[in-house]
Coordinates of C-alpha atoms in Angstrom, one line a residue:
M1 CA 70.4 217.3 -50.8
A2 CA 72.2 215.5 -47.9
Q3 CA 75.8 214.5 -48.6
Q4 CA 76.5 210.8 -48.5
P5 CA 79.0 209.9 -45.7
K6 CA 82.4 208.9 -47.0
L7 CA 83.5 205.4 -46.3
H8 CA 86.9 204.9 -44.7
F9 CA 89.2 202.1 -46.0
Y10 CA 88.4 200.1 -42.9
D11 CA 84.7 200.2 -43.6
I12 CA 85.2 199.1 -47.2
A13 CA 87.5 196.3 -46.1
Q14 CA 84.9 195.1 -43.6
K15 CA 82.2 194.9 -46.3
V16 CA 84.6 192.8 -48.4
V17 CA 85.4 190.5 -45.5
Q18 CA 81.7 189.9 -44.9
K19 CA 81.4 188.5 -48.4
I20 CA 84.5 186.2 -47.9
R21 CA 83.2 183.0 -46.5
S22 CA 85.1 179.9 -45.8
E23 CA 84.5 176.7 -43.8
A24 CA 86.4 178.3 -40.8
E25 CA 83.4 180.7 -40.3
S26 CA 80.7 178.0 -40.5
N27 CA 79.6 176.1 -37.4
A28 CA 78.1 173.3 -39.6
H29 CA 81.3 172.8 -41.5
Q30 CA 83.4 172.8 -38.3
M31 CA 81.1 170.2 -36.8
L32 CA 81.9 167.9 -39.8
R33 CA 85.6 168.6 -39.5
S34 CA 85.5 167.6 -35.8
Y35 CA 84.7 164.0 -36.6
P36 CA 87.6 161.5 -36.7
G37 CA 89.0 161.1 -40.1
N38 CA 87.4 164.4 -41.4
T39 CA 90.2 166.8 -40.5
S40 CA 91.5 168.8 -43.3
K41 CA 94.7 167.4 -44.8
L42 CA 96.0 171.0 -44.9
E43 CA 96.3 171.0 -41.1
Q44 CA 96.1 167.4 -40.0
T45 CA 98.4 165.7 -37.5
K46 CA 98.1 162.0 -36.6
T47 CA 99.3 159.2 -34.5
Y48 CA 102.3 157.6 -36.2
G49 CA 101.3 154.8 -38.5
I50 CA 97.5 155.1 -38.0
D51 CA 95.0 156.8 -40.3
H52 CA 91.4 157.2 -39.4
P53 CA 89.0 156.8 -42.4
G54 CA 86.5 159.6 -42.8
S55 CA 82.9 159.1 -41.9
T56 CA 80.9 158.2 -45.1
G57 CA 78.2 160.8 -45.8
V58 CA 75.1 158.9 -44.7
I59 CA 76.8 157.6 -41.5
Y60 CA 77.7 161.2 -40.5
V61 CA 74.2 162.4 -41.4
M62 CA 72.5 159.8 -39.3
D63 CA 74.9 160.3 -36.4
R64 CA 74.1 164.0 -36.3
A65 CA 70.4 163.2 -36.6
M66 CA 70.6 161.0 -33.5
Q67 CA 72.4 163.7 -31.6
N68 CA 69.4 165.9 -32.4
G69 CA 66.9 163.3 -31.0
F70 CA 66.2 161.0 -34.0
T71 CA 65.5 157.4 -33.4
Y72 CA 64.4 154.8 -36.0
G73 CA 60.6 154.5 -36.0
D74 CA 60.0 157.9 -34.4
P75 CA 56.8 159.2 -36.1
D76 CA 57.8 162.8 -35.6
W77 CA 60.8 162.5 -37.9
A78 CA 61.1 162.3 -41.7
N79 CA 64.2 160.5 -43.0
F80 CA 65.1 161.7 -46.5
G81 CA 68.7 160.9 -45.8
Q82 CA 69.3 157.2 -46.0
G83 CA 69.4 155.7 -49.5
A84 CA 66.8 153.0 -48.8
P85 CA 63.4 152.3 -50.3
E86 CA 60.4 151.7 -48.1
V87 CA 60.4 148.0 -47.2
G88 CA 56.7 147.6 -46.3
H89 CA 53.8 146.5 -48.5
I90 CA 53.3 148.1 -51.9
D91 CA 50.2 147.2 -54.0
G92 CA 51.2 144.7 -56.7
C93 CA 54.6 143.9 -55.3
A94 CA 55.4 140.6 -53.7
D95 CA 55.3 140.6 -49.9
K96 CA 58.6 139.8 -48.2
P97 CA 59.3 136.5 -46.3
T98 CA 58.5 136.7 -42.6
S99 CA 60.3 133.4 -41.8
I100 CA 63.1 131.4 -43.3
E101 CA 63.5 127.6 -43.1
L102 CA 67.0 126.7 -42.2
T103 CA 68.7 123.6 -43.3
E104 CA 71.7 122.0 -41.5
A105 CA 73.9 122.7 -44.5
S106 CA 73.2 126.5 -44.2
Y107 CA 74.9 126.5 -40.8
E108 CA 78.2 126.1 -42.6
Y109 CA 80.3 128.8 -44.1
A110 CA 79.2 129.6 -47.7
P111 CA 81.9 129.8 -50.4
T112 CA 83.4 133.3 -50.7
A113 CA 82.0 133.5 -54.2
G114 CA 78.5 132.4 -52.9
I115 CA 76.5 129.2 -53.2
K116 CA 76.3 127.8 -56.7
E117 CA 72.5 127.7 -56.7
L118 CA 72.2 131.5 -56.1
R119 CA 75.0 132.3 -58.6
S120 CA 73.1 130.3 -61.2
A121 CA 69.9 132.1 -60.4
V122 CA 71.5 135.5 -60.9
A123 CA 73.0 134.4 -64.2
D124 CA 69.7 133.0 -65.4
L125 CA 68.0 136.3 -64.4
Y126 CA 70.4 138.4 -66.6
N127 CA 70.1 136.0 -69.5
E128 CA 66.3 136.1 -69.4
L129 CA 66.0 139.8 -69.0
Y130 CA 68.8 141.1 -71.2
R131 CA 70.4 138.3 -73.2
S132 CA 67.7 136.1 -74.7
D133 CA 68.9 136.9 -78.2
K134 CA 72.6 136.4 -77.4
D135 CA 74.5 133.3 -78.2
L136 CA 76.8 133.7 -75.3
K137 CA 75.1 133.5 -71.9
Y138 CA 76.2 134.1 -68.3
T139 CA 76.8 131.0 -66.1
F140 CA 77.3 130.7 -62.4
E141 CA 81.1 131.2 -63.1
N142 CA 80.3 134.8 -64.2
V143 CA 78.7 135.6 -60.8
C144 CA 80.1 136.3 -57.3
I145 CA 77.8 136.8 -54.3
V146 CA 78.9 139.5 -51.9
P147 CA 77.6 140.8 -48.5
G148 CA 76.3 144.2 -49.7
G149 CA 77.1 146.7 -52.4
R150 CA 80.0 148.3 -50.5
A151 CA 81.6 144.8 -50.2
G152 CA 81.2 144.4 -54.0
L153 CA 82.9 147.7 -54.6
T154 CA 85.7 146.9 -52.1
R155 CA 86.4 143.6 -53.7
V156 CA 86.7 145.3 -57.1
A157 CA 88.9 148.0 -55.7
A158 CA 91.2 145.5 -54.0
A159 CA 91.9 143.9 -57.4
I160 CA 92.6 147.0 -59.4
G161 CA 96.2 147.3 -60.5
D162 CA 98.6 150.2 -61.1
I163 CA 96.3 152.2 -63.4
N164 CA 94.4 155.5 -63.7
V165 CA 90.8 155.1 -62.5
G166 CA 88.2 157.5 -63.7
Y167 CA 84.9 158.5 -62.0
F168 CA 82.3 161.3 -62.3
L169 CA 81.1 163.9 -59.9
P170 CA 78.7 164.0 -58.2
E171 CA 78.8 160.3 -57.2
Y172 CA 77.7 157.8 -54.6
T173 CA 79.3 158.7 -51.2
A174 CA 81.0 155.3 -50.5
Y175 CA 83.2 155.6 -53.6
E176 CA 85.4 158.0 -51.7
Q177 CA 86.6 155.3 -49.3
M178 CA 86.8 152.7 -52.1
L179 CA 89.0 155.1 -54.1
S180 CA 91.2 156.1 -51.2
V181 CA 91.9 152.9 -49.1
F182 CA 93.7 151.1 -51.9
K183 CA 96.8 153.0 -52.9
R184 CA 97.9 151.2 -56.1
F185 CA 95.8 153.1 -58.6
V186 CA 95.3 156.8 -59.2
P187 CA 91.7 158.1 -59.0
I188 CA 90.9 160.9 -61.5
P189 CA 87.6 162.8 -61.4
N190 CA 85.5 164.4 -64.1
T191 CA 82.8 166.9 -62.9
L192 CA 79.4 166.9 -64.5
D193 CA 77.0 169.8 -64.4
A194 CA 73.3 170.8 -64.6
E195 CA 73.7 172.3 -68.1
T196 CA 74.3 168.7 -69.5
H197 CA 71.8 167.2 -67.1
Y198 CA 74.8 165.4 -65.3
H199 CA 74.9 163.1 -68.3
I200 CA 77.8 160.8 -69.0
D201 CA 77.9 160.5 -72.8
P202 CA 80.1 158.2 -74.9
K203 CA 82.0 161.2 -76.3
T204 CA 83.1 162.2 -72.8
I205 CA 84.1 158.6 -71.9
R206 CA 86.2 158.2 -75.1
K207 CA 87.9 161.5 -74.4
E208 CA 88.6 160.7 -70.8
I209 CA 90.1 157.3 -71.7
T210 CA 92.3 158.8 -74.4
N211 CA 93.5 162.0 -72.7
R212 CA 93.9 160.7 -69.2
G213 CA 94.9 157.1 -70.0
L214 CA 92.1 155.5 -67.9
G215 CA 92.4 151.8 -67.5
L216 CA 89.1 151.6 -65.6
I217 CA 86.0 153.7 -65.1
V218 CA 83.6 153.3 -62.2
A219 CA 80.1 154.8 -62.3
S220 CA 76.6 154.3 -60.9
N221 CA 73.9 153.8 -63.5
P222 CA 71.2 154.9 -62.9
R223 CA 73.0 157.8 -61.3
N224 CA 73.2 158.4 -57.5
P225 CA 72.6 161.2 -56.5
T226 CA 71.3 163.0 -59.7
G227 CA 68.7 160.5 -60.7
Q228 CA 69.8 160.4 -64.3
V229 CA 70.4 157.3 -66.5
I230 CA 72.4 156.1 -69.4
E231 CA 70.4 153.7 -71.6
G232 CA 69.8 152.4 -75.1
E233 CA 72.3 153.2 -77.9
E234 CA 74.5 155.3 -75.6
L235 CA 74.9 152.3 -73.2
K236 CA 75.7 150.1 -76.2
E237 CA 78.3 152.5 -77.4
L238 CA 80.0 152.5 -74.0
V239 CA 80.5 148.8 -74.3
S240 CA 82.1 149.2 -77.7
I241 CA 84.4 152.0 -76.4
S242 CA 85.5 149.8 -73.5
R243 CA 86.1 146.9 -75.8
E244 CA 88.1 148.9 -78.3
R245 CA 90.2 150.9 -75.8
H246 CA 90.8 148.0 -73.4
S247 CA 89.4 150.0 -70.5
T248 CA 87.2 148.2 -68.0
L249 CA 83.8 149.6 -67.0
V250 CA 82.5 148.9 -63.5
M251 CA 78.8 149.7 -63.5
D252 CA 76.9 150.1 -60.2
E253 CA 73.3 149.2 -61.2
F254 CA 71.6 149.1 -57.9
Y255 CA 68.7 151.3 -59.2
S256 CA 68.1 149.4 -62.4
A257 CA 64.4 148.9 -61.7
Y258 CA 63.7 152.5 -60.7
I259 CA 63.3 153.9 -64.2
Y260 CA 60.8 156.6 -65.2
S261 CA 62.2 157.7 -68.6
H262 CA 59.5 155.7 -70.4
D263 CA 55.8 156.0 -70.8
E264 CA 53.8 154.4 -67.9
S265 CA 52.5 151.8 -70.3
E266 CA 56.1 150.4 -70.4
N267 CA 56.4 150.0 -66.6
G268 CA 58.4 147.0 -65.8
R269 CA 61.3 147.9 -68.2
T270 CA 64.7 147.8 -66.5
V271 CA 68.1 148.9 -67.6
S272 CA 71.4 147.0 -67.6
I273 CA 74.7 147.2 -69.5
A274 CA 74.5 143.4 -69.7
E275 CA 72.1 143.8 -72.6
Y276 CA 75.0 145.1 -74.8
V277 CA 77.8 142.7 -73.7
D278 CA 78.8 140.4 -76.6
D279 CA 81.3 138.1 -75.1
V280 CA 80.6 137.6 -71.4
N281 CA 84.2 136.4 -70.8
K282 CA 86.1 138.9 -73.0
D283 CA 84.2 142.2 -72.8
P284 CA 85.7 144.2 -69.9
I285 CA 82.3 144.9 -68.2
I286 CA 81.7 144.4 -64.5
I287 CA 78.2 144.8 -63.0
I288 CA 77.4 145.2 -59.3
D289 CA 73.7 144.9 -58.1
G290 CA 71.7 143.0 -55.5
L291 CA 68.6 142.7 -53.4
T292 CA 69.1 146.0 -51.6
K293 CA 67.2 148.4 -53.8
N294 CA 65.3 146.6 -56.5
F295 CA 64.0 143.9 -54.2
R296 CA 63.7 146.4 -51.2
L297 CA 65.8 144.2 -48.9
P298 CA 68.6 146.4 -47.7
G299 CA 69.0 144.6 -44.4
W300 CA 69.7 141.2 -46.1
R301 CA 73.1 142.3 -47.6
I302 CA 72.8 139.9 -50.5
C303 CA 74.4 141.4 -53.6
W304 CA 76.4 140.2 -56.6
I305 CA 79.2 141.0 -59.0
V306 CA 78.7 139.9 -62.7
G307 CA 81.6 139.8 -65.1
P308 CA 84.1 137.7 -67.0
K309 CA 85.2 134.4 -65.4
D310 CA 88.7 135.7 -64.6
V311 CA 87.3 138.7 -62.8
I312 CA 85.0 136.5 -60.7
S313 CA 87.9 134.3 -59.8
S314 CA 89.7 137.4 -58.6
M315 CA 86.7 138.6 -56.7
Q316 CA 86.5 135.2 -54.9
S317 CA 90.2 135.5 -53.8
C318 CA 89.6 139.1 -52.6
G319 CA 86.7 138.0 -50.5
S320 CA 88.8 135.4 -48.7
F321 CA 90.9 138.2 -47.1
L322 CA 88.3 141.0 -47.0
E323 CA 85.0 139.9 -45.5
G324 CA 84.6 136.2 -46.0
G325 CA 81.4 136.1 -48.0
A326 CA 77.6 136.6 -47.6
N327 CA 75.2 135.1 -45.1
H328 CA 74.5 131.5 -46.1
P329 CA 70.8 131.1 -45.0
L330 CA 69.8 134.4 -46.7
Q331 CA 71.5 133.3 -49.9
V332 CA 69.3 130.2 -49.9
A333 CA 66.2 132.3 -49.2
A334 CA 67.1 134.7 -52.0
I335 CA 66.9 132.1 -54.8
P336 CA 63.1 132.1 -55.5
M337 CA 63.0 135.9 -55.6
L338 CA 65.2 135.9 -58.7
N339 CA 62.5 134.3 -60.9
P340 CA 62.4 136.6 -64.0
D341 CA 58.6 136.9 -64.0
V342 CA 58.6 137.8 -60.3
Y343 CA 61.3 140.5 -61.0
R344 CA 59.4 142.0 -63.9
N345 CA 56.3 142.2 -61.9
E346 CA 58.2 143.8 -59.0
A347 CA 59.7 146.4 -61.3
K348 CA 56.3 147.3 -62.8
Y349 CA 54.7 148.1 -59.6
L350 CA 57.8 149.8 -58.1
Q351 CA 57.8 152.2 -61.0
E352 CA 54.2 153.0 -60.7
H353 CA 54.5 153.6 -56.9
F354 CA 57.8 155.5 -57.0
R355 CA 56.9 157.6 -60.0
A356 CA 53.8 158.9 -58.1
K357 CA 56.0 159.7 -55.1
R358 CA 58.6 161.5 -57.3
D359 CA 55.8 163.6 -58.9
F360 CA 54.4 164.5 -55.5
V361 CA 57.8 165.6 -54.1
L362 CA 58.7 167.7 -57.2
Q363 CA 55.3 169.5 -57.1
R364 CA 55.6 170.2 -53.4
L365 CA 59.1 171.5 -53.6
E366 CA 58.1 173.9 -56.4
E367 CA 55.2 175.2 -54.1
I368 CA 57.8 175.8 -51.4
G369 CA 60.0 177.7 -53.9
L370 CA 62.6 175.0 -54.5
K371 CA 62.3 174.2 -58.2
V372 CA 64.4 171.2 -59.2
K373 CA 66.5 172.2 -62.2
V374 CA 67.2 168.6 -63.3
P375 CA 64.3 166.3 -62.3
P376 CA 65.2 162.6 -61.8
V377 CA 64.3 160.1 -64.5
A378 CA 65.5 157.2 -62.4
T379 CA 66.4 156.2 -58.8
F380 CA 64.5 157.7 -55.8
Y381 CA 66.7 160.7 -55.3
I382 CA 66.4 164.5 -56.0
W383 CA 69.5 166.5 -56.4
L384 CA 68.4 169.9 -55.1
D385 CA 70.3 173.2 -55.9
L386 CA 69.9 175.6 -52.9
R387 CA 71.5 178.7 -54.5
A388 CA 68.1 180.5 -54.7
N389 CA 67.7 180.3 -51.0
P390 CA 68.7 183.1 -48.6
E391 CA 72.0 182.9 -46.8
P392 CA 73.1 180.8 -45.0
I393 CA 70.7 178.0 -46.1
D394 CA 72.0 178.3 -49.6
I395 CA 74.8 176.0 -48.4
G396 CA 74.1 172.3 -48.2
L397 CA 75.7 171.5 -44.8
T398 CA 74.0 174.5 -43.2
F399 CA 70.7 173.6 -44.7
F400 CA 71.1 170.1 -43.4
E401 CA 71.7 171.3 -39.8
E402 CA 68.7 173.6 -40.0
C403 CA 66.5 170.8 -41.3
L404 CA 67.5 168.6 -38.3
K405 CA 66.0 171.3 -36.0
E406 CA 62.7 170.7 -37.8
K407 CA 63.1 166.9 -37.6
V408 CA 63.8 166.1 -41.3
I409 CA 67.0 164.5 -42.6
V410 CA 68.7 165.3 -45.9
V411 CA 72.2 164.6 -47.1
P412 CA 74.6 167.6 -47.8
G413 CA 75.9 167.6 -51.4
I414 CA 79.5 167.8 -50.3
F415 CA 79.4 164.1 -49.5
F416 CA 78.9 163.4 -53.2
D417 CA 82.0 165.3 -54.1
I418 CA 84.3 162.3 -54.2
N419 CA 87.7 163.8 -53.1
P420 CA 90.0 161.0 -52.0
A421 CA 93.0 163.2 -51.3
Q422 CA 90.9 165.4 -49.0
R423 CA 92.8 168.5 -50.0
R424 CA 90.0 170.7 -51.3
E425 CA 88.4 173.3 -49.0
L426 CA 84.8 172.3 -48.4
F427 CA 83.6 175.7 -49.7
E428 CA 85.3 175.0 -53.0
S429 CA 83.3 171.8 -53.7
P430 CA 81.1 171.9 -56.8
C431 CA 78.5 170.2 -54.7
H432 CA 78.6 172.8 -51.9
H433 CA 75.2 174.3 -52.7
F434 CA 73.3 171.0 -53.0
V435 CA 71.5 168.4 -50.9
R436 CA 70.2 165.0 -51.9
L437 CA 66.6 164.2 -50.9
S438 CA 65.4 160.6 -51.0
F439 CA 61.8 159.9 -51.9
G440 CA 62.3 156.3 -50.7
P441 CA 60.1 156.6 -47.6
P442 CA 56.3 156.2 -47.6
M443 CA 54.1 159.0 -48.9
E444 CA 52.9 160.2 -45.5
E445 CA 56.5 160.6 -44.3
L446 CA 57.4 162.5 -47.5
A447 CA 54.5 164.9 -46.8
K448 CA 55.6 165.4 -43.2
G449 CA 59.2 166.1 -44.2
L450 CA 58.3 168.5 -47.0
D451 CA 56.2 170.5 -44.5
A452 CA 59.3 170.7 -42.2
I453 CA 61.5 171.9 -45.1
E454 CA 58.9 174.6 -45.8
R455 CA 59.2 175.8 -42.2
V456 CA 63.0 176.1 -42.6
I457 CA 62.6 178.2 -45.8
R458 CA 60.0 180.4 -44.2
K459 CA 62.1 181.0 -41.1
F460 CA 65.0 182.4 -43.1
K461 CA 62.9 184.3 -45.6
T462 CA 61.3 186.2 -42.7
E463 CA 64.5 186.9 -40.8

């Protein structure tokens, strides 16, 4: 029997080194670090007095895609990256306006809280959908119109005082800038995992408020990027906890119509914490939503904040020094869209259409060998764990770069690791082995992109 060669210490050390991987050895991660504002805080130097904010996840993703040849409308590409629904015709849904009649009054600046007619229409929509059995109703004074969801989050962040602010990982990418630009409050994360289906339960909320002294919690619901949702009695309990513990809940509800947790016969059902608010001016509940997702009008940038009157007054003041308010003509054009019957019908056919797309993508991913551990029950996102893939495409950022070579765009999971201090090594992120896929695009684009992902997997399985 041949004697096995002895390994010298150097050989053993080399084998160990090969297993030690960090962002310094990854071209994909060094590319990310090269962008202004993304330098590691561990080694960063800067021009005195000036900070460069980091690139938000989707901005970086689309910039890299364009460097690889992507242009909007290019039929050779599949864009699973941007968090936008398809904006074209969907059977059953209302067609979007192709022209807008402008009045002379709409040439003027709109108030920073929005025009009264649209604020009233938003209040009436919430009252009809969620508060028909409540004595206390929302009025226009409970609504502030803002130019986009980020603007809504920024106004809220600008008004937060010297408190601890809780949030959950993974979470919407823009929260990082919101939680880092304003220095008065302390952001405190809590990491969710697949074993609990990334679920935020009332017990966890109560514990976080008590043990960490949280004065405010911000969360997307339905959840971006995991596609989960808090609803029913649990959502009701969150309102009770917030009221009892004097801790404000800021709920980002942009996907409230993209719900698949019910039987298809219930299509049209939507979810909002507004249903469980007792006193619209005392319960510390703030809601952010808009036309972006549920009405499939991301380019209009017409969104709103709903909350107690004193909060809305604060939001109006913040808007005066932040961005000045939303587009006046588009506010006028938005009013008829907020008819409750129109909205219910839109939600019904959205759910039918997007549920079919979700099921197609999940089945196709499984055929490719990418089984989704926690399938989405809301939104139009899939949170995909890559750890079963061969190296190096078991890492989100590397997988993203390889997908670009095949003309499909995904979002690396690290962008949903909201890390305001930027002190954690990228390879240490709990989202390091994930990507987010959007099934927002039309079906034919989804099929094309999934074929491209399959080519990426085959390439590395045969190497």
